mmCIF file of C-alpha atoms in Angstrom:
data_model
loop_
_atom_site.group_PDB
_atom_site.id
_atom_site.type_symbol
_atom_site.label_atom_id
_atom_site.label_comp_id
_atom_site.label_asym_id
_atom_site.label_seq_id
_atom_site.Cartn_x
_atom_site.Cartn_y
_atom_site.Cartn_z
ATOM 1 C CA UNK A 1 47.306 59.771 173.510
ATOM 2 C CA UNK A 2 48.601 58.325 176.937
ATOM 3 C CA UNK A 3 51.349 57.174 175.484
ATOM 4 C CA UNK A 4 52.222 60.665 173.851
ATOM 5 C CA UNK A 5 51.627 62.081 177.391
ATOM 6 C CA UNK A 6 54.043 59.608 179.095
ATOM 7 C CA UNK A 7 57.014 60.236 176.357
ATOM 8 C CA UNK A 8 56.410 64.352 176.498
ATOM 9 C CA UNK A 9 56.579 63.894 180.528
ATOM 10 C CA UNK A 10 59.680 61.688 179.885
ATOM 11 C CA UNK A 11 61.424 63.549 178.031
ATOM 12 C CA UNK A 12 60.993 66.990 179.998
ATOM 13 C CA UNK A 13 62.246 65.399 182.912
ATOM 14 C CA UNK A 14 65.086 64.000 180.583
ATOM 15 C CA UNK A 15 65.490 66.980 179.445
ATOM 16 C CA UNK A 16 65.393 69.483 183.145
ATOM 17 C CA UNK A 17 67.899 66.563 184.113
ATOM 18 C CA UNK A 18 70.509 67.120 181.378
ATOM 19 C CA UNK A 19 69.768 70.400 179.102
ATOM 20 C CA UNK A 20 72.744 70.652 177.434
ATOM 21 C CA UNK A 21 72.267 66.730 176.049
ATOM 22 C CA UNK A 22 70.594 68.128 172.757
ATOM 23 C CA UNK A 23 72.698 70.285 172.131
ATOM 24 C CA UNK A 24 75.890 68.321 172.823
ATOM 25 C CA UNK A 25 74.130 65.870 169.876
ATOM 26 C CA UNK A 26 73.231 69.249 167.514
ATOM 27 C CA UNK A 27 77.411 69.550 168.129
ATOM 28 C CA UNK A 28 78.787 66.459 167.475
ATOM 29 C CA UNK A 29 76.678 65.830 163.759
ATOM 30 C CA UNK A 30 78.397 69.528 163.394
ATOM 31 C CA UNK A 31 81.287 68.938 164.423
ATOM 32 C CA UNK A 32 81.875 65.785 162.248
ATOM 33 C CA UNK A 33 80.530 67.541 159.137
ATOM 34 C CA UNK A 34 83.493 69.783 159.165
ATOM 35 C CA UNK A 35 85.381 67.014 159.668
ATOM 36 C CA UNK A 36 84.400 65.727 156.366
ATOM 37 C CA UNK A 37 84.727 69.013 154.212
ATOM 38 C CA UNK A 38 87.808 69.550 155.896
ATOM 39 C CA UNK A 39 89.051 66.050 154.613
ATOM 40 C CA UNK A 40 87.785 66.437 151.320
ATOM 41 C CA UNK A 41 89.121 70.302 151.071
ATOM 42 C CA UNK A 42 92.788 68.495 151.501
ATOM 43 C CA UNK A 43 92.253 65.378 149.445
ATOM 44 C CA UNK A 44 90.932 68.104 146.787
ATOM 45 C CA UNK A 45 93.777 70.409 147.128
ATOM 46 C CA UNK A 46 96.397 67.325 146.882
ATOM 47 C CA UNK A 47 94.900 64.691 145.141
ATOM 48 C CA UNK A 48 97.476 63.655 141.854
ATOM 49 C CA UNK A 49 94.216 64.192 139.796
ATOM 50 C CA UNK A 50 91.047 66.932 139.846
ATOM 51 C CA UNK A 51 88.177 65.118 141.365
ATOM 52 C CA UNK A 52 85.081 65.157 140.117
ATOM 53 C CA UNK A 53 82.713 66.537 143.446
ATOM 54 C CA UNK A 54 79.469 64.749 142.082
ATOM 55 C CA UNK A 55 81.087 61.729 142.132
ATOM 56 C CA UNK A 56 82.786 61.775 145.061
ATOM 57 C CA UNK A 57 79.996 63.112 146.981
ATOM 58 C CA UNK A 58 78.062 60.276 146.112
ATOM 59 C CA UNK A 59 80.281 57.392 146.878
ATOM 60 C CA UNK A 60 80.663 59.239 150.438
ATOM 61 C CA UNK A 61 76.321 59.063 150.560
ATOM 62 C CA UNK A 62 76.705 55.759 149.515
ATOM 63 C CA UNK A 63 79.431 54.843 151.519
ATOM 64 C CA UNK A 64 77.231 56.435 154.593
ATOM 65 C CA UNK A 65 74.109 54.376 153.880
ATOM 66 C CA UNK A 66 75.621 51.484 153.152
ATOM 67 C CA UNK A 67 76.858 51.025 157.015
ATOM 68 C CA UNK A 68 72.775 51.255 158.149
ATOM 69 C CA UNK A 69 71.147 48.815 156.046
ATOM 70 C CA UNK A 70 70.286 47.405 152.391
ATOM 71 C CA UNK A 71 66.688 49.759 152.221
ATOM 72 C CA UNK A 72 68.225 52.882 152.914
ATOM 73 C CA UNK A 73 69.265 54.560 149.741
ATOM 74 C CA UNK A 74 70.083 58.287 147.999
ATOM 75 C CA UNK A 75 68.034 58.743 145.623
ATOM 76 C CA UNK A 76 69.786 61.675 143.644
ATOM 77 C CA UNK A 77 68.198 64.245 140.849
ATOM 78 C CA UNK A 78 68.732 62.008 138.188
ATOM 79 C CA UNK A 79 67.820 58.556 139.621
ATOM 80 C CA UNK A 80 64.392 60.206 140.451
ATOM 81 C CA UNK A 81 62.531 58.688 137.563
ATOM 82 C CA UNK A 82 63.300 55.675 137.825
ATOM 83 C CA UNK A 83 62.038 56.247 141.543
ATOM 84 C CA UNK A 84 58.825 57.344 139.970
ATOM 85 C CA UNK A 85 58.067 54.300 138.178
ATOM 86 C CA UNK A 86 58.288 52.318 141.618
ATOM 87 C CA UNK A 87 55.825 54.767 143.447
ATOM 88 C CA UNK A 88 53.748 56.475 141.018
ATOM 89 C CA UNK A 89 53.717 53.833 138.186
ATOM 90 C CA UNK A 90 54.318 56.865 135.828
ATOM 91 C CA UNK A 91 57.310 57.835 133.682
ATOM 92 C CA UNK A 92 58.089 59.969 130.817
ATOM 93 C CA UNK A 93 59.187 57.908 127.346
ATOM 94 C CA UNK A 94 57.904 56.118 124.839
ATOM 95 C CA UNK A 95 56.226 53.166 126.760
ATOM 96 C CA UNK A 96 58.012 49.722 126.032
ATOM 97 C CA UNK A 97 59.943 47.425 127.671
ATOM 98 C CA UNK A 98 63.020 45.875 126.312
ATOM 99 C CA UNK A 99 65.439 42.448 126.606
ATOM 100 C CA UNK A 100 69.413 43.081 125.466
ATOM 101 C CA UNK A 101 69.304 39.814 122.365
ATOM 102 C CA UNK A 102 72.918 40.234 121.092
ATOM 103 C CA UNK A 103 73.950 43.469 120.359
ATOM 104 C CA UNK A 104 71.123 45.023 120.615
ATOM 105 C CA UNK A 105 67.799 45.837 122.693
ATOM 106 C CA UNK A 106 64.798 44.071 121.567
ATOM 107 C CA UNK A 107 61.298 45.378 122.402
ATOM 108 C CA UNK A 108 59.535 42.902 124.143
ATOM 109 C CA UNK A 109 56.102 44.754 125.706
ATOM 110 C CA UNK A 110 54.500 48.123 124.316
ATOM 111 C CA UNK A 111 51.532 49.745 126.551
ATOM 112 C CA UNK A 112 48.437 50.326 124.926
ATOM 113 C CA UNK A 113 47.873 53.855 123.303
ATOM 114 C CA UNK A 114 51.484 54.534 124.489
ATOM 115 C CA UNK A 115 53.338 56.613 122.240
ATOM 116 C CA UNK A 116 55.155 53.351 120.900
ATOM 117 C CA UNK A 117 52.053 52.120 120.146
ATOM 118 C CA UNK A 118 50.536 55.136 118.291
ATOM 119 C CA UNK A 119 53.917 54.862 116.245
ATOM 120 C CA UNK A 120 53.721 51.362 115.012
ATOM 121 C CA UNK A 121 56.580 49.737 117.308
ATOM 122 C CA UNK A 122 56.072 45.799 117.241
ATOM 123 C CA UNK A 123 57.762 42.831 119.810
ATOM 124 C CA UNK A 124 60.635 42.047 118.112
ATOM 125 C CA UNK A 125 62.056 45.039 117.078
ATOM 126 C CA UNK A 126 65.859 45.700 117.486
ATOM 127 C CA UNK A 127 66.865 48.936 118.415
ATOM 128 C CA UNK A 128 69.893 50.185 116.513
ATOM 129 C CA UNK A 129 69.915 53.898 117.330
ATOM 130 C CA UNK A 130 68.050 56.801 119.330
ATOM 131 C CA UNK A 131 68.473 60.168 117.663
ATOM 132 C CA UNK A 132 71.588 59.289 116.316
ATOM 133 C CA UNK A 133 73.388 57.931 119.046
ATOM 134 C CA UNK A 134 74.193 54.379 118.355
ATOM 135 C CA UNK A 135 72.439 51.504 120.407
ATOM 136 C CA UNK A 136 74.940 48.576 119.293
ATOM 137 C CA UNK A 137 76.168 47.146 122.626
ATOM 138 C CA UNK A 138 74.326 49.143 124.916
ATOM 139 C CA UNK A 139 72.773 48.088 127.879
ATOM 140 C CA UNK A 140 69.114 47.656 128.445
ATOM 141 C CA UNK A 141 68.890 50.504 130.940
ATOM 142 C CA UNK A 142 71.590 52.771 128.566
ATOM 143 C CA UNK A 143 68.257 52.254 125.797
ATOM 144 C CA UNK A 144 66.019 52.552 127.825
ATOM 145 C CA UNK A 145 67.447 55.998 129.242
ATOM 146 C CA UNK A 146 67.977 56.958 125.328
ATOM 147 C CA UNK A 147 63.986 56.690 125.002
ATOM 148 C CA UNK A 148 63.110 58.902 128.652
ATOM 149 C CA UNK A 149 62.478 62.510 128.225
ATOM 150 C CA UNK A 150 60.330 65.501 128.923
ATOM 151 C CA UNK A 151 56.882 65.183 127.640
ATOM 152 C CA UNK A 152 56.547 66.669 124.289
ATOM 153 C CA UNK A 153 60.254 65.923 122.779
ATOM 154 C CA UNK A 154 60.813 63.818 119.948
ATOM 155 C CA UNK A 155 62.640 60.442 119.952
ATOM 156 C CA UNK A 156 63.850 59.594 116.266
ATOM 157 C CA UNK A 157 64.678 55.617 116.460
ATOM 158 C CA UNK A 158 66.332 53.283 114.121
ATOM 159 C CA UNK A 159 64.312 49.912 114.068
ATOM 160 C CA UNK A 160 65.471 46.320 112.577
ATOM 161 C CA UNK A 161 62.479 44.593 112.168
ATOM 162 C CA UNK A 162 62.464 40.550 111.317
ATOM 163 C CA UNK A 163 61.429 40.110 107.928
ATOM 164 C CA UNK A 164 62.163 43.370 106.031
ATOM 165 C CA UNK A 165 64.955 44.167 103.833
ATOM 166 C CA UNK A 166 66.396 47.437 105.182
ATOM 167 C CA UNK A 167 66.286 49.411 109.072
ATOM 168 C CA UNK A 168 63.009 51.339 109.607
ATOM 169 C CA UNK A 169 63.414 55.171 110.753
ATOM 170 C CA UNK A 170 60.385 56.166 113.003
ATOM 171 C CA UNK A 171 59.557 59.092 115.137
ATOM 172 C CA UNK A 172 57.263 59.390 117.966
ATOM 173 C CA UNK A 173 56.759 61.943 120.546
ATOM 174 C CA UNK A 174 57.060 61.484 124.273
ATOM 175 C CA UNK A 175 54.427 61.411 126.770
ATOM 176 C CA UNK A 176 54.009 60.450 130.569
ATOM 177 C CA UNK A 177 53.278 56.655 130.702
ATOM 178 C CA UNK A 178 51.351 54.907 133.054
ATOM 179 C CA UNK A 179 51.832 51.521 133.771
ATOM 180 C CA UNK A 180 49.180 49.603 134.662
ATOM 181 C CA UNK A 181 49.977 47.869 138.215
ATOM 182 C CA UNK A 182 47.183 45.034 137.659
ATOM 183 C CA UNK A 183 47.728 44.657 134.220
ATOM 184 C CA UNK A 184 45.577 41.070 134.042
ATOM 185 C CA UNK A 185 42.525 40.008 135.795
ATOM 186 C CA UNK A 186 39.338 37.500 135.567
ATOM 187 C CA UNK A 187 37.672 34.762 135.718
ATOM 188 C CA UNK A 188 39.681 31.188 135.476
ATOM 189 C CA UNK A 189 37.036 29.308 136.279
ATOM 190 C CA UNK A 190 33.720 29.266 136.938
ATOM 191 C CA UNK A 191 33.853 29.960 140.827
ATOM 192 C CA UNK A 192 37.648 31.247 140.905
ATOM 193 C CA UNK A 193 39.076 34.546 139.622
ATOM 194 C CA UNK A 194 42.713 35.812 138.691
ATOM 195 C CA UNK A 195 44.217 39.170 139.553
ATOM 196 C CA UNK A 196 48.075 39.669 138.600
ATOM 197 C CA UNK A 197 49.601 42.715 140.428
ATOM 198 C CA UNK A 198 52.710 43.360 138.793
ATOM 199 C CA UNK A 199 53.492 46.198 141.365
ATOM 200 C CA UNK A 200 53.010 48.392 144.705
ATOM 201 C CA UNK A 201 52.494 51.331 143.464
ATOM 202 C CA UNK A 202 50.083 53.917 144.135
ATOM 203 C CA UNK A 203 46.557 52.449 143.846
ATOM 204 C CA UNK A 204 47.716 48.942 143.480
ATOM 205 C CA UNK A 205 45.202 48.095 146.490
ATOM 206 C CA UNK A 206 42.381 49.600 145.098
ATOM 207 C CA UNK A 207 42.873 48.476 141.509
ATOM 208 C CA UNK A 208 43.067 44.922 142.912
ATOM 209 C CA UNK A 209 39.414 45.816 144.910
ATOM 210 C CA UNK A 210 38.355 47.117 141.601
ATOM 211 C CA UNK A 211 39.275 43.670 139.560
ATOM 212 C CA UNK A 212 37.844 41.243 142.025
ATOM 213 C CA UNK A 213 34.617 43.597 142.562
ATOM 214 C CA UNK A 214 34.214 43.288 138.385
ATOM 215 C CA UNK A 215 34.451 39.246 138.491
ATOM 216 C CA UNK A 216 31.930 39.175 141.475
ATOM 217 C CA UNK A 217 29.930 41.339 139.460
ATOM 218 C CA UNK A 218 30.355 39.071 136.228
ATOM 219 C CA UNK A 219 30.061 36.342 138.663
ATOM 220 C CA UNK A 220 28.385 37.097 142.119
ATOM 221 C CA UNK A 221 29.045 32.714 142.761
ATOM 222 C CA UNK A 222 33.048 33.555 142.777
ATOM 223 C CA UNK A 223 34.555 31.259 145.794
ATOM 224 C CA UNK A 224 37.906 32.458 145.895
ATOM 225 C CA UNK A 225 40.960 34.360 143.972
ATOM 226 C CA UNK A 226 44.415 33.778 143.296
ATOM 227 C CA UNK A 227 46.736 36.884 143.293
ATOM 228 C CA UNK A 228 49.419 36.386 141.318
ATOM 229 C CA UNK A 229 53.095 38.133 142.831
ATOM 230 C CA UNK A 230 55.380 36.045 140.558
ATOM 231 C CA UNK A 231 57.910 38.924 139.246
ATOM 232 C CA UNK A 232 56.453 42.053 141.677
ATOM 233 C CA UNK A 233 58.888 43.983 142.528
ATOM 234 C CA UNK A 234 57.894 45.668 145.784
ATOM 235 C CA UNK A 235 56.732 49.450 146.281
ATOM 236 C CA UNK A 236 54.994 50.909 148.843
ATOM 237 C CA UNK A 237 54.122 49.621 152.368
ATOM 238 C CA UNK A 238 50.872 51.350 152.751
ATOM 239 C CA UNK A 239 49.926 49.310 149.488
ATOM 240 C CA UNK A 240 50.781 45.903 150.603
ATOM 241 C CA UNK A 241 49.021 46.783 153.933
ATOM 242 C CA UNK A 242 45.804 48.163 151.989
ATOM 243 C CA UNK A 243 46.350 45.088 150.283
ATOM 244 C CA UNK A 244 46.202 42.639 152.740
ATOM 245 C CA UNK A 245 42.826 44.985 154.440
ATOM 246 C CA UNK A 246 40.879 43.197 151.369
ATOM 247 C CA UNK A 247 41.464 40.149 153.172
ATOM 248 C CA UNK A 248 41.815 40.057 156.363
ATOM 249 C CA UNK A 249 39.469 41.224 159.380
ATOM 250 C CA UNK A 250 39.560 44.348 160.847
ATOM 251 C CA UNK A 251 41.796 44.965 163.892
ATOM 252 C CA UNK A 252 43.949 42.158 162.559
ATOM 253 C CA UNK A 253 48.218 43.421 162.900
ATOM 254 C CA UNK A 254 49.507 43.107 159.515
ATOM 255 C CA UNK A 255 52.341 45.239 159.197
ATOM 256 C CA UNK A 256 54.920 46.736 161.985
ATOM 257 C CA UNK A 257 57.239 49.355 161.519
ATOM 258 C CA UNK A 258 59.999 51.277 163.805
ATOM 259 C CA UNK A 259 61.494 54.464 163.234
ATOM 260 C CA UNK A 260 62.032 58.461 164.433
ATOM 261 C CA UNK A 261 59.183 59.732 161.709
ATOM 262 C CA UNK A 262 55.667 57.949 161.898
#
């Protein structure tokens, strides 16, 4: 609070000093904004080609964020999901996980009661098509895009599976998937326990409370842990730091961050 009154103090002083500071900043960010649609109304209007404004908007973002540094990203409407799966742990599809073998993608994971699993989807099957549209050559996120979708729509697939004669035709119905961000936990050894957090996302600190609570409970002589972060792929900071809170004493500083929004 002292510190709050010392900055508000500051900056009315600041402020009594130089009024017109503000606004001179307010100015300038407009003042370079129509800069910029200025410059694209003229590359637009004589450009040898029509430009395609989504595109061009974006590599300008890009561009933009680029110059700051490698964390700061746009995340536009249709990157979003993929933003929810780092955050949330949720998407909507048909929950598996694929590996591009060849030509095609190859499921490699399918979540329990997932709609994959419901439909009889095994490890090792090749995907050769998503409602129609051919998956020869495709990428694993071009598949994997194939199988997202609202919640309720239909996904008809075209499986190879090893051992039979002829390509399987299977439909299933997408739902929102959760994936599980401590998807293995226990006891190794007698005194020593196992948590694997795949993740940061939401929860992720209390799930890993959860686990180790379960093997004390299975086995109140437990001497230590090992958490397993071999493949996580980061998420959110208030996670790791909840995290780390399961180990570490209170009042310790485990985290320090700098910006204009606390």
């Amino acid at each position: 609070m002292r510190t709050s009154i010392k900055l508000l103090a500051a900056f009315m002083l600041f402020a009594g000093l130089n009024p017109l500071r503000g606004q001179g900043r307010y100015f300038d960010i407009s003042k370079n904004l129509e800069i910029f649609a200025n410059a694209y109304k003229e590359v637009n209007h004589s450009y040898v080609d029509d430009l395609d404004p989504s595109k061009v908007m974006r590599s300008a973002l890009d561009a933009m964020l680029e110059g700051l540094d490698p964390y700061t990203n746009y995340i536009s409407e249709t990157d979003i999901e993929g933003y929810r799966i780092q955050t949330d742990g949720k998407y909507n599809g048909i929950g598996a996980q694929g590996f591009k073998m060849g030509d095609f993608v190859v499921i490699t994971d399918i979540d329990e009661n997932s709609p994959a699993h419901k439909a009889g989807l095994k490890a090792g099957d090749a995907i050769v098509s998503v409602d129609g549209q051919s998956a020869m050559g495709k990428t694993e996120a071009e598949v994997l895009a194939f199988l997202r979708g609202f919640p309720g729509t239909e996904a008809d697939l075209l499986i190879r599976r090893p051992g039979e004669n002829k390509d399987l035709k299977i439909k299933l119905t997408r739902e929102e998937v959760d994936i599980p961000n401590v998807p293995h936990s226990g006891l190794v050894s007698e005194n020593v326990g196992y948590v694997y957090l795949s993740t940061f996302t939401r929860e992720a600190a209390r799930n890993v409370g959860n686990a180790i609570q379960a093997m004390k409970n299975q086995n109140p002589d437990m001497k230590g842990v090992i958490l397993d972060l071999r493949g996580n792929g980061g998420g959110l900071l208030n996670e790791a730091v909840n995290l780390v809170n399961l180990f570490v004493p209170r009042g310790e500083i485990v985290a320090v961050t700098k910006g204009k929004v606390r």
